[in-house]
Coordinates of C-alpha atoms and ligand atoms in Angstrom, one line a residue:
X1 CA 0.0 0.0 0.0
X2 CA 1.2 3.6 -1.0
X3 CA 1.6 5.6 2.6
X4 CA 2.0 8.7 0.8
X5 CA -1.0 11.2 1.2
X6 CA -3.2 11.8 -2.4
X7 CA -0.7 14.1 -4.9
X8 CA -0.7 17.3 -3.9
X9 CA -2.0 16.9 -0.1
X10 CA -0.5 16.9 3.1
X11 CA 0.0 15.2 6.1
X12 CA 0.7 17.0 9.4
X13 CA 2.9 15.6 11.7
X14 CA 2.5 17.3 15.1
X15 CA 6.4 19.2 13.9
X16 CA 3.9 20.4 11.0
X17 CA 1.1 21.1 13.4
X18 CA 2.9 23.6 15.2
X19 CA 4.0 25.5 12.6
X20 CA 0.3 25.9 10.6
X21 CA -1.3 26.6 14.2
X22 CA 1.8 28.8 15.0
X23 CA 0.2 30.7 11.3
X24 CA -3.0 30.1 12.0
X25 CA -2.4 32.2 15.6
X26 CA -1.1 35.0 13.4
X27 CA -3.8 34.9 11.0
X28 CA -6.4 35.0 14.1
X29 CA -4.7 37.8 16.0
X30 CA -4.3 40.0 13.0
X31 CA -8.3 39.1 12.4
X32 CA -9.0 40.1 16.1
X33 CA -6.6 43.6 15.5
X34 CA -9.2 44.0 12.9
X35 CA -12.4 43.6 14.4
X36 CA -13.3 40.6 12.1
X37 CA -15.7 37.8 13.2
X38 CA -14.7 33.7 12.3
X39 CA -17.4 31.9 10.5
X40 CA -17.2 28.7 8.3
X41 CA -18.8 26.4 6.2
X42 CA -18.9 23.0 5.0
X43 CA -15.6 21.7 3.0
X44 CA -18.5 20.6 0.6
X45 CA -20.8 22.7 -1.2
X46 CA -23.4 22.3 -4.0
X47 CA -21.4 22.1 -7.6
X48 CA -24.4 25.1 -8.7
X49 CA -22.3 27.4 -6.4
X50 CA -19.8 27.0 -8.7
X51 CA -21.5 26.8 -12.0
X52 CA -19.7 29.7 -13.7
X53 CA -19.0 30.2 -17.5
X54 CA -16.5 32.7 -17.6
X55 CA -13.9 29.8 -18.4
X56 CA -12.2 30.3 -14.6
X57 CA -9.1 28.0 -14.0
X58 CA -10.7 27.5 -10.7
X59 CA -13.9 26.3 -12.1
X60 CA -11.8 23.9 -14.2
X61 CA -10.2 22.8 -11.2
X62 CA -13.4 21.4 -9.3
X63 CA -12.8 18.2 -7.4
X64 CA -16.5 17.2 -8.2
X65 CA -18.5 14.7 -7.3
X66 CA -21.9 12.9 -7.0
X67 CA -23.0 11.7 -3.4
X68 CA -24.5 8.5 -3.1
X69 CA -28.0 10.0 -3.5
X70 CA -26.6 11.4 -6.7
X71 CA -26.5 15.4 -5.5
X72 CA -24.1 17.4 -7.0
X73 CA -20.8 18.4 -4.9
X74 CA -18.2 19.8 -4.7
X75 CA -14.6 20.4 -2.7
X76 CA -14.8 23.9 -2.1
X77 CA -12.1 25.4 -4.5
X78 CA -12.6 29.0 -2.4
X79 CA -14.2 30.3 0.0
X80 CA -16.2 33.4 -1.2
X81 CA -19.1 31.4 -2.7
X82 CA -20.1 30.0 0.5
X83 CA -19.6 33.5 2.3
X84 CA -21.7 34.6 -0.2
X85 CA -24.5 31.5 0.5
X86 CA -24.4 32.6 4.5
X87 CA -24.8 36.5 3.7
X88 CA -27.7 35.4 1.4
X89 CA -29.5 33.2 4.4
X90 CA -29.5 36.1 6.1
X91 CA -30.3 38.9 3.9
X92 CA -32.1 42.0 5.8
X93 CA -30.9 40.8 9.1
X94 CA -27.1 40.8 9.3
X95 CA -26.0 44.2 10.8
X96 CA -24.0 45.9 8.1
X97 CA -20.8 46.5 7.0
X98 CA -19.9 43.1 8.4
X99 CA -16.2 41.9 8.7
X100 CA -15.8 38.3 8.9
X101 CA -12.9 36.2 8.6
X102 CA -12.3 32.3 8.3
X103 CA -9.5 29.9 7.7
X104 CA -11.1 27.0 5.3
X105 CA -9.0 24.6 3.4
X106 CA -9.5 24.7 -0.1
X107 CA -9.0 22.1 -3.0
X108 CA -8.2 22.7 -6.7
X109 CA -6.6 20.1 -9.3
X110 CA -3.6 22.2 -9.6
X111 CA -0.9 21.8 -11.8
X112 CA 2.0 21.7 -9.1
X113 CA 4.4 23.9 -8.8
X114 CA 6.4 25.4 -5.5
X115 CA 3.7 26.3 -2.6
X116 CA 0.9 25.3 -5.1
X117 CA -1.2 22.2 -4.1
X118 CA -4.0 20.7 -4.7
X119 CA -5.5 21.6 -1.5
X120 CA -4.5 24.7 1.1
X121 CA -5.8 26.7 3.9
X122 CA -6.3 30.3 3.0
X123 CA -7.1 33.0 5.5
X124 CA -9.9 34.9 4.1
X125 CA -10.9 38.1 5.6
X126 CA -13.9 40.1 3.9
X127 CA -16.3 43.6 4.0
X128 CA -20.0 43.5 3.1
X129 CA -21.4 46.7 3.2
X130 CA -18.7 49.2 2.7
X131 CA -19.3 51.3 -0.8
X132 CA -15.7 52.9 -0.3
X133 CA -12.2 52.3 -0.7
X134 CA -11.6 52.6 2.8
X135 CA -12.7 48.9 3.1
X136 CA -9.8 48.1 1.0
X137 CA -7.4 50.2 2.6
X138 CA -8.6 48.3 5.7
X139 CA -8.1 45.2 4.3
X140 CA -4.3 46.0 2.5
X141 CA -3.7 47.1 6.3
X142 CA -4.8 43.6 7.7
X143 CA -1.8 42.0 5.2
X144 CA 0.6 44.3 6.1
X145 CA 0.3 43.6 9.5
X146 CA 0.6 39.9 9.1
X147 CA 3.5 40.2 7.1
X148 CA 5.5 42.5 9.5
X149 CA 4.7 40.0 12.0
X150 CA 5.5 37.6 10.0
X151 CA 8.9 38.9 10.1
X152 CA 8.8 40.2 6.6
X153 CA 9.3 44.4 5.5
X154 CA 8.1 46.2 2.3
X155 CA 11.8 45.1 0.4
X156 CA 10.5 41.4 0.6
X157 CA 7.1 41.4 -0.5
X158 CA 5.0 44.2 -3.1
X159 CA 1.5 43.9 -2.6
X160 CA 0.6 45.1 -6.9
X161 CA -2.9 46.8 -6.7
X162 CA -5.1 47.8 -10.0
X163 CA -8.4 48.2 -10.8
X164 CA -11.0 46.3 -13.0
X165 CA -12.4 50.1 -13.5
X166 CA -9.9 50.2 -15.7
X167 CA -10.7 47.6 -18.0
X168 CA -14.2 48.5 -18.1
X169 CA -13.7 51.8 -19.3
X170 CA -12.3 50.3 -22.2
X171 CA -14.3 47.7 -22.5
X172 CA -17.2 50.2 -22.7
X173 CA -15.8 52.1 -25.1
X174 CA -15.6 49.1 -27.4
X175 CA -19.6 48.5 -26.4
X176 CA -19.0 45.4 -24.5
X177 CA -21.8 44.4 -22.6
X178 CA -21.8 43.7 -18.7
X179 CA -22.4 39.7 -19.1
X180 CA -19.4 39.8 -21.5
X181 CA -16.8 41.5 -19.3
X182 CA -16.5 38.8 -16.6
X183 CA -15.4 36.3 -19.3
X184 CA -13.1 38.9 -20.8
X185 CA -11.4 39.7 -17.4
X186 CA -10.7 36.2 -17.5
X187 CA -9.0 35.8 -20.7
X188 CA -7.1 39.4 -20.2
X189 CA -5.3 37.6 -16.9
X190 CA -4.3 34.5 -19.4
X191 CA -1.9 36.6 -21.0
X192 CA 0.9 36.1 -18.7
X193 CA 0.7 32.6 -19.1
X194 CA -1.2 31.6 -22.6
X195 CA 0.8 33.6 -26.2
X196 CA -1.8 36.8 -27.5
X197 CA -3.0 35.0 -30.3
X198 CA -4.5 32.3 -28.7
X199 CA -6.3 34.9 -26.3
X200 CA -7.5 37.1 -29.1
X201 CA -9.0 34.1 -30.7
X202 CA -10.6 33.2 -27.7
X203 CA -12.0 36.8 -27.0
X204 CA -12.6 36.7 -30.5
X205 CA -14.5 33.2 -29.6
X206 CA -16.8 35.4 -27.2
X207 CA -17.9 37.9 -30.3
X208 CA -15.7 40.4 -28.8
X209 CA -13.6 42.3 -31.4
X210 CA -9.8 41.0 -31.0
X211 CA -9.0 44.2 -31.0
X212 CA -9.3 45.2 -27.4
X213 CA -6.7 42.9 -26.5
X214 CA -3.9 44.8 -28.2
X215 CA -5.5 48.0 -26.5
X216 CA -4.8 46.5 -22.8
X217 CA -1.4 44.8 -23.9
X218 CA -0.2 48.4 -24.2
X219 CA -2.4 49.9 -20.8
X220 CA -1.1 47.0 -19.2
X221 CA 2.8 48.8 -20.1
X222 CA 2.0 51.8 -18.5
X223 CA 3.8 52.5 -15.0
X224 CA 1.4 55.7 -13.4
X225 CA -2.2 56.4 -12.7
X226 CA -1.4 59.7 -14.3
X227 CA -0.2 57.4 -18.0
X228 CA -3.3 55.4 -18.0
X229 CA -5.1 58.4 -17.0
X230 CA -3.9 60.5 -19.8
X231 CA -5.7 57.5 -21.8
X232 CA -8.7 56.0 -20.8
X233 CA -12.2 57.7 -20.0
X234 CA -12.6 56.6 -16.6
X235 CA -15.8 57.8 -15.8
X236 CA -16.7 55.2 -13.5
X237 CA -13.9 56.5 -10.9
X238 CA -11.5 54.2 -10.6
X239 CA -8.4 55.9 -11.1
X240 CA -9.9 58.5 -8.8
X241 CA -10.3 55.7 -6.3
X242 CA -6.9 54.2 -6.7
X243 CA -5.6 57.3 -6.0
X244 CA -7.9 57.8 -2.5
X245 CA -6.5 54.0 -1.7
X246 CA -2.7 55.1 -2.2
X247 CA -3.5 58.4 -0.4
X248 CA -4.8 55.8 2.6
X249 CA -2.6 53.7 2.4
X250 CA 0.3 56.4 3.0
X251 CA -1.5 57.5 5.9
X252 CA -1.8 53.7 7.4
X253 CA 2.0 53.4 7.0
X254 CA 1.9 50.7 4.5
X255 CA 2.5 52.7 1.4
X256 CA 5.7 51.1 0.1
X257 CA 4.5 47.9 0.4
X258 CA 2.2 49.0 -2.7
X259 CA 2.7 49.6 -6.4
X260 CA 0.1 50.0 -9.1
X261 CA 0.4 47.6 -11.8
X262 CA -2.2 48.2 -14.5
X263 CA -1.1 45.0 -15.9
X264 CA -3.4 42.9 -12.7
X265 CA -6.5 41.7 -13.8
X266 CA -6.7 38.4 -11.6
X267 CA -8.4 35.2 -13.1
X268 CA -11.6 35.2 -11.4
X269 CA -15.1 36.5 -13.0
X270 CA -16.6 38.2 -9.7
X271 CA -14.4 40.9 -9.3
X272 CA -15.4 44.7 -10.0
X273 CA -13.3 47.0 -8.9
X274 CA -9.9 47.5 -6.9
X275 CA -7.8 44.0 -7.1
X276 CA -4.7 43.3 -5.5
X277 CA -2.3 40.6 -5.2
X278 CA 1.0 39.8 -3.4
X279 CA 4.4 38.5 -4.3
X280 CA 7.7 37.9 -2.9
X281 CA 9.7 40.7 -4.6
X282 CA 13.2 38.5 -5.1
X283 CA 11.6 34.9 -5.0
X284 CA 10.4 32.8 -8.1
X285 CA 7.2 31.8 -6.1
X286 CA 3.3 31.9 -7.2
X287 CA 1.1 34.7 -5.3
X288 CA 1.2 35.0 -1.5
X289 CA -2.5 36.6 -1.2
X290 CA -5.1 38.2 -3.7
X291 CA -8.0 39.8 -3.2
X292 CA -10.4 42.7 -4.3
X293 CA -14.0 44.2 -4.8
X294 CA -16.9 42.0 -5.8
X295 CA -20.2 44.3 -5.8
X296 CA -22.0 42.1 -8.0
X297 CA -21.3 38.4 -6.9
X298 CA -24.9 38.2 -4.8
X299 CA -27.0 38.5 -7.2
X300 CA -25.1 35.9 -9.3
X301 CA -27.1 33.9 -6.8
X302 CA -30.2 35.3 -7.0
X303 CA -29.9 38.2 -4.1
X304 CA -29.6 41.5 -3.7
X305 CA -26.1 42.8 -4.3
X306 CA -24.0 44.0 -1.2
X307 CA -20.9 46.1 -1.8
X308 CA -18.5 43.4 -0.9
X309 CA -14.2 43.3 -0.8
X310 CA -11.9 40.6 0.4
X311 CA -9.1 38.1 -0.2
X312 CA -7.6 35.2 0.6
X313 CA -4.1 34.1 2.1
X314 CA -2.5 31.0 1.4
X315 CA -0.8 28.9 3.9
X316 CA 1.6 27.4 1.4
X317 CA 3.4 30.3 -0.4
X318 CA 3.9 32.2 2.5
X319 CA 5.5 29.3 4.5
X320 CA 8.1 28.6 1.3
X321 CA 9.2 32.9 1.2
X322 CA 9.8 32.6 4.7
X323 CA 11.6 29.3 4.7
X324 CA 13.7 31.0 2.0
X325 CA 14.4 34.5 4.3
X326 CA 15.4 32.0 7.1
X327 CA 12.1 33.6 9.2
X328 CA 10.5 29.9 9.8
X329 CA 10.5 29.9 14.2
X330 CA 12.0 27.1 15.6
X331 CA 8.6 25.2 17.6
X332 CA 9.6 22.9 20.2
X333 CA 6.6 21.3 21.6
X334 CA 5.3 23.2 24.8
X335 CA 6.0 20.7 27.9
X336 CA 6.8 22.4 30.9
X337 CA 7.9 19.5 33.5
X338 CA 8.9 16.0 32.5
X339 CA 7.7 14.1 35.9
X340 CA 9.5 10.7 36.2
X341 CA 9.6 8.2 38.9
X342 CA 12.6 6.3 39.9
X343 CA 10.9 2.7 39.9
X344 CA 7.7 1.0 39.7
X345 CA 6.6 1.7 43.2
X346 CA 6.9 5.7 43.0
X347 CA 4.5 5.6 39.6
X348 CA 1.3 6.6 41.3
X349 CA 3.2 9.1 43.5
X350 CA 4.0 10.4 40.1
X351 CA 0.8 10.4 39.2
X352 CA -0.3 12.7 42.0
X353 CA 2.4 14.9 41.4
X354 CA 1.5 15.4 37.6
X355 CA -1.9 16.2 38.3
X356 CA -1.1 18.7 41.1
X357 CA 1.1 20.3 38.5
X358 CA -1.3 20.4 35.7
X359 CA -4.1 21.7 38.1
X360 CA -1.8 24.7 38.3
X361 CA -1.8 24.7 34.4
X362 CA 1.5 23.6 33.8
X363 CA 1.8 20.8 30.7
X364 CA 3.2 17.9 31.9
X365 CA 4.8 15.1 30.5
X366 CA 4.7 12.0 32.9
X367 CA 6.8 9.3 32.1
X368 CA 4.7 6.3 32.0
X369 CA 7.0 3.4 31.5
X370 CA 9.5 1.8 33.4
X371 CA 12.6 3.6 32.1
X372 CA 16.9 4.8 33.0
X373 CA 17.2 8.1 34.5
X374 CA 19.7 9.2 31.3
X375 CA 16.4 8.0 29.1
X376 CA 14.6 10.8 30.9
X377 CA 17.0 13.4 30.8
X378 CA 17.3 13.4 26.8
X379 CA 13.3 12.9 26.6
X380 CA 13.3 15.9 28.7
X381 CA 15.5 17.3 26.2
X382 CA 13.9 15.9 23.1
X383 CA 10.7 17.6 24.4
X384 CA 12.6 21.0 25.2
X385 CA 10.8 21.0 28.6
X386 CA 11.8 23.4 31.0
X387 CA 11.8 21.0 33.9
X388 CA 12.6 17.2 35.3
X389 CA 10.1 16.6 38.3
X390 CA 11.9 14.0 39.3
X391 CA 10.4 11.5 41.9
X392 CA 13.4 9.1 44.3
X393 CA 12.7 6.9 47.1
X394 CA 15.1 8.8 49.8
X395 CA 13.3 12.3 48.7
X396 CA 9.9 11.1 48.8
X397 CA 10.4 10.0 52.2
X398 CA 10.7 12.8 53.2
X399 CA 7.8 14.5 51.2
X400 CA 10.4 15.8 48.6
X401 CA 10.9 15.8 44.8
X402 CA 13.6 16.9 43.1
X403 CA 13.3 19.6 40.7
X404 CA 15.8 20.0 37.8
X405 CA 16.0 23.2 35.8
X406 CA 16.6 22.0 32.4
X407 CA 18.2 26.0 31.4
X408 CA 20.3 26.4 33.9
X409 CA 21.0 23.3 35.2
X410 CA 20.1 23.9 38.8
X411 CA 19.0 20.9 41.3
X412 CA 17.1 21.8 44.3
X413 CA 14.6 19.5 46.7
X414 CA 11.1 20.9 46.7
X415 CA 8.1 20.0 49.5
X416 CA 5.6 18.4 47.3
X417 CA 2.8 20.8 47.9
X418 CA 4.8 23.4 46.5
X419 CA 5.5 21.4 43.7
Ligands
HAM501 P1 -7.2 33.2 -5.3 O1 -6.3 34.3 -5.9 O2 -7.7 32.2 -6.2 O3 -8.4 34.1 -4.7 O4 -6.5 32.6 -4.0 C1 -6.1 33.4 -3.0 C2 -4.8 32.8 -2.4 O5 -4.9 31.5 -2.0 C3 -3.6 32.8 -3.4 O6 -3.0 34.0 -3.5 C4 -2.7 31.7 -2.7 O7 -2.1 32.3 -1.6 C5 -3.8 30.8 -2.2 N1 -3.9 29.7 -3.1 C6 -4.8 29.6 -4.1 N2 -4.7 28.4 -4.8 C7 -3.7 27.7 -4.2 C8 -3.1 26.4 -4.3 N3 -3.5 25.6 -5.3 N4 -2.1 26.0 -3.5 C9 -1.7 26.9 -2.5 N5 -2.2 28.1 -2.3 C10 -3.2 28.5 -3.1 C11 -9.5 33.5 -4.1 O8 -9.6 32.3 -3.8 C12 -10.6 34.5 -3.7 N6 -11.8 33.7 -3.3 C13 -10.0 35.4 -2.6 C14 -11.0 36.4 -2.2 C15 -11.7 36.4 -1.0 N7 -11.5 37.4 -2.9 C16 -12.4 38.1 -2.2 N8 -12.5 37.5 -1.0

């Protein structure tokens, strides 16, 4: 039998453990910081969530399946849908803006590359409610903050920020319709990866003059606001609004994390406005986090549209920058005392002492076997525990253990109620 986990999945070993839940304790603080609320969902949803035809990689990605009563499902690939299923349940009654956050793992049939998998966690934090580019500004703060705790500055990671605002301006002046644009978002962010032609035929494909993809190729060059200003009617505001985000963003403190790159589109359908998305800036690595402004993914589902911003944090790309930056903290398990009894007939003495101990909230480690006092100083060790409790028949006599401190080295002879 093969012991490996399926391609592309993990196992944790508690070593593993402690370093997601030492990132998942970052995630949560920075959340708390933040004012954000945890919610979550099942790890399956209804395939319909998903049914979207803009050609998303994601949606090509679906682990799907039929359950045995032959319903529809899915391995959530992200976590916005089902954020968007609970908002819905609850339309009229949730008190807005709301700021909710969650940690769901996530499963797409990735190619695989370095911090890519086939299934992750990602930290997703999100604003329904907010009509402004504040929430965004809130949100670009949240990353920042992880990051520098994190251990990581503005010279290791550039969080790239654009708007879609800009792409519909010019897809409106080339009279493409609103069900149209999603798709052609989609097909703009192939260029990186798929050569022109083959994306002009596919806009082509969507009865969408080929022309417009030669018009973004050379926005997409352009290194200022003012540049793509100079040449696109933006009369929907988004310039205006990436300026007001830059402007907030200088007065957070996090400005030079931030650069505009007109050339971000992301590669899913849903987003309207202000996108963002976060890279290592000397590392060959995939996207840490992305993110932006969906106003219109509610009613995709039959609701009422919320203004609505967020993104979502990997736990895989991040762990592989800081790996690289040497930034990874050692975790030694937490064991305070190892308590060990010399011989068979001090093991319920033991006993008593380790649960005296942890009534006091110290973790303890009892021995439980029969085993040579150099076993249990390198367990002790092994275990980077900060004390031996140890447990002899002279000392115990006399109501005594012996307590070893495992930094210093120090030995004294301690009453047991003071343990
Ligand atoms: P996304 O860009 O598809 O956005 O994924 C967000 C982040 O999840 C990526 O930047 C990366 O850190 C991580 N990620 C995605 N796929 C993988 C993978 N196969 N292996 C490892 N990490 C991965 C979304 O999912 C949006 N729903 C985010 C969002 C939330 N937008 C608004 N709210």
């Amino acid at each position: 039998m093969n012991l490996s986990p399926p391609r592309g999945t993990r196992d944790f070993f508690p070593e593993d453990l402690r370093l997601r839940n030492w990132l998942f304790g970052h995630f949560r603080e920075v959340a708390r910081l933040f004012s954000f609320a945890e919610y979550d969902a099942p790890v399956i949803e209804s395939e319909e969530l998903y049914v979207r035809k803009a050609g998303e990689e994601i949606v090509e990605q679906l682990y799907a399946f039929a359950d045995k009563s032959g319903r529809r499902l899915v391995l959530r690939p992200e976590m916005t849908p089902s954020l968007a299923r609970l908002v819905l349940q609850r339309a009229g009654s949730l008190a807005l803006p709301l700021k909710w956050y969650s940690i769901p793992q996530c499963w797409r049939y990735e190619r695989m590359t370095r911090g890519r998998r086939r299934e992750h966690y990602q930290w997703n934090m999100d604003i329904l409610g907010v009509d402004d580019v504040a929430a965004e500004a809130e949100l670009l703060a949240a990353i920042t903050t992880l990051l520098s705790r994190l251990g990581l500055s503005a010279r290791d990671v550039e969080i790239r920020v654009s708007s879609r605002k800009i792409l519909q301006a010019v897809a409106d002046d080339a009279g493409i319709s609103a069900d149209q644009f999603g798709p052609l978002c989609v097909l703009i962010d192939k260029l990186e990866k798929v050569p022109r032609e083959e994306v002009e035929a596919e806009v082509a494909a969507l009865g969408i003059d080929p022309g417009i993809v030669g018009r973004v190729v050379d926005i997409a060059a352009l290194g200022s606001l003012d540049e793509v200003a100079a040449l696109v009617h933006d009369e929907s505001g988004g310039i205006a609004q990436l300026r007001r985000l830059f402007d907030l963003a200088a007065r957070y403190g996090y400005a030079d994390w931030l650069r505009f790159d007109a050339s971000l589109v992301r590669g899913l359908a849903y987003y309207t406005g202000v996108v963002f998305e976060a890279f290592g800036r000397d590392v060959d690595l995939r996207a840490i986090c992305g993110g932006g402004r969906y106003d219109r993914l509610l009613s995709t589902f039959g609701g009422k549209d919320l203004p609505a911003c967020g993104f979502g944090f990997g736990d895989a790309v991040i762990v592989e920058l800081l790996a690289e930056k040497g930034l990874l903290p050692e975790l030694p398990p937490a064991v305070d005392d190892v308590v060990f009894a010399f011989g068979p007939e001090l093991r319920q003495a033991a006993m008593e002492v380790a649960a005296r101990l942890r009534h006091r909230g110290r973790s303890v480690d009892l021995v439980l076997e029969d085993r040579k006092m150099k076993w249990a100083f390198r367990h002790a060790d092994g275990v980077a525990a900060h004390r031996l409790v140890l447990l002899a028949p002279d000392e115990w006599s006399l109501g005594l253990v012996r307590i070893r401190d495992l930094r210093s080295g120090e030995e004294r002879d301690v009453p047991v109620d003071e343990v």
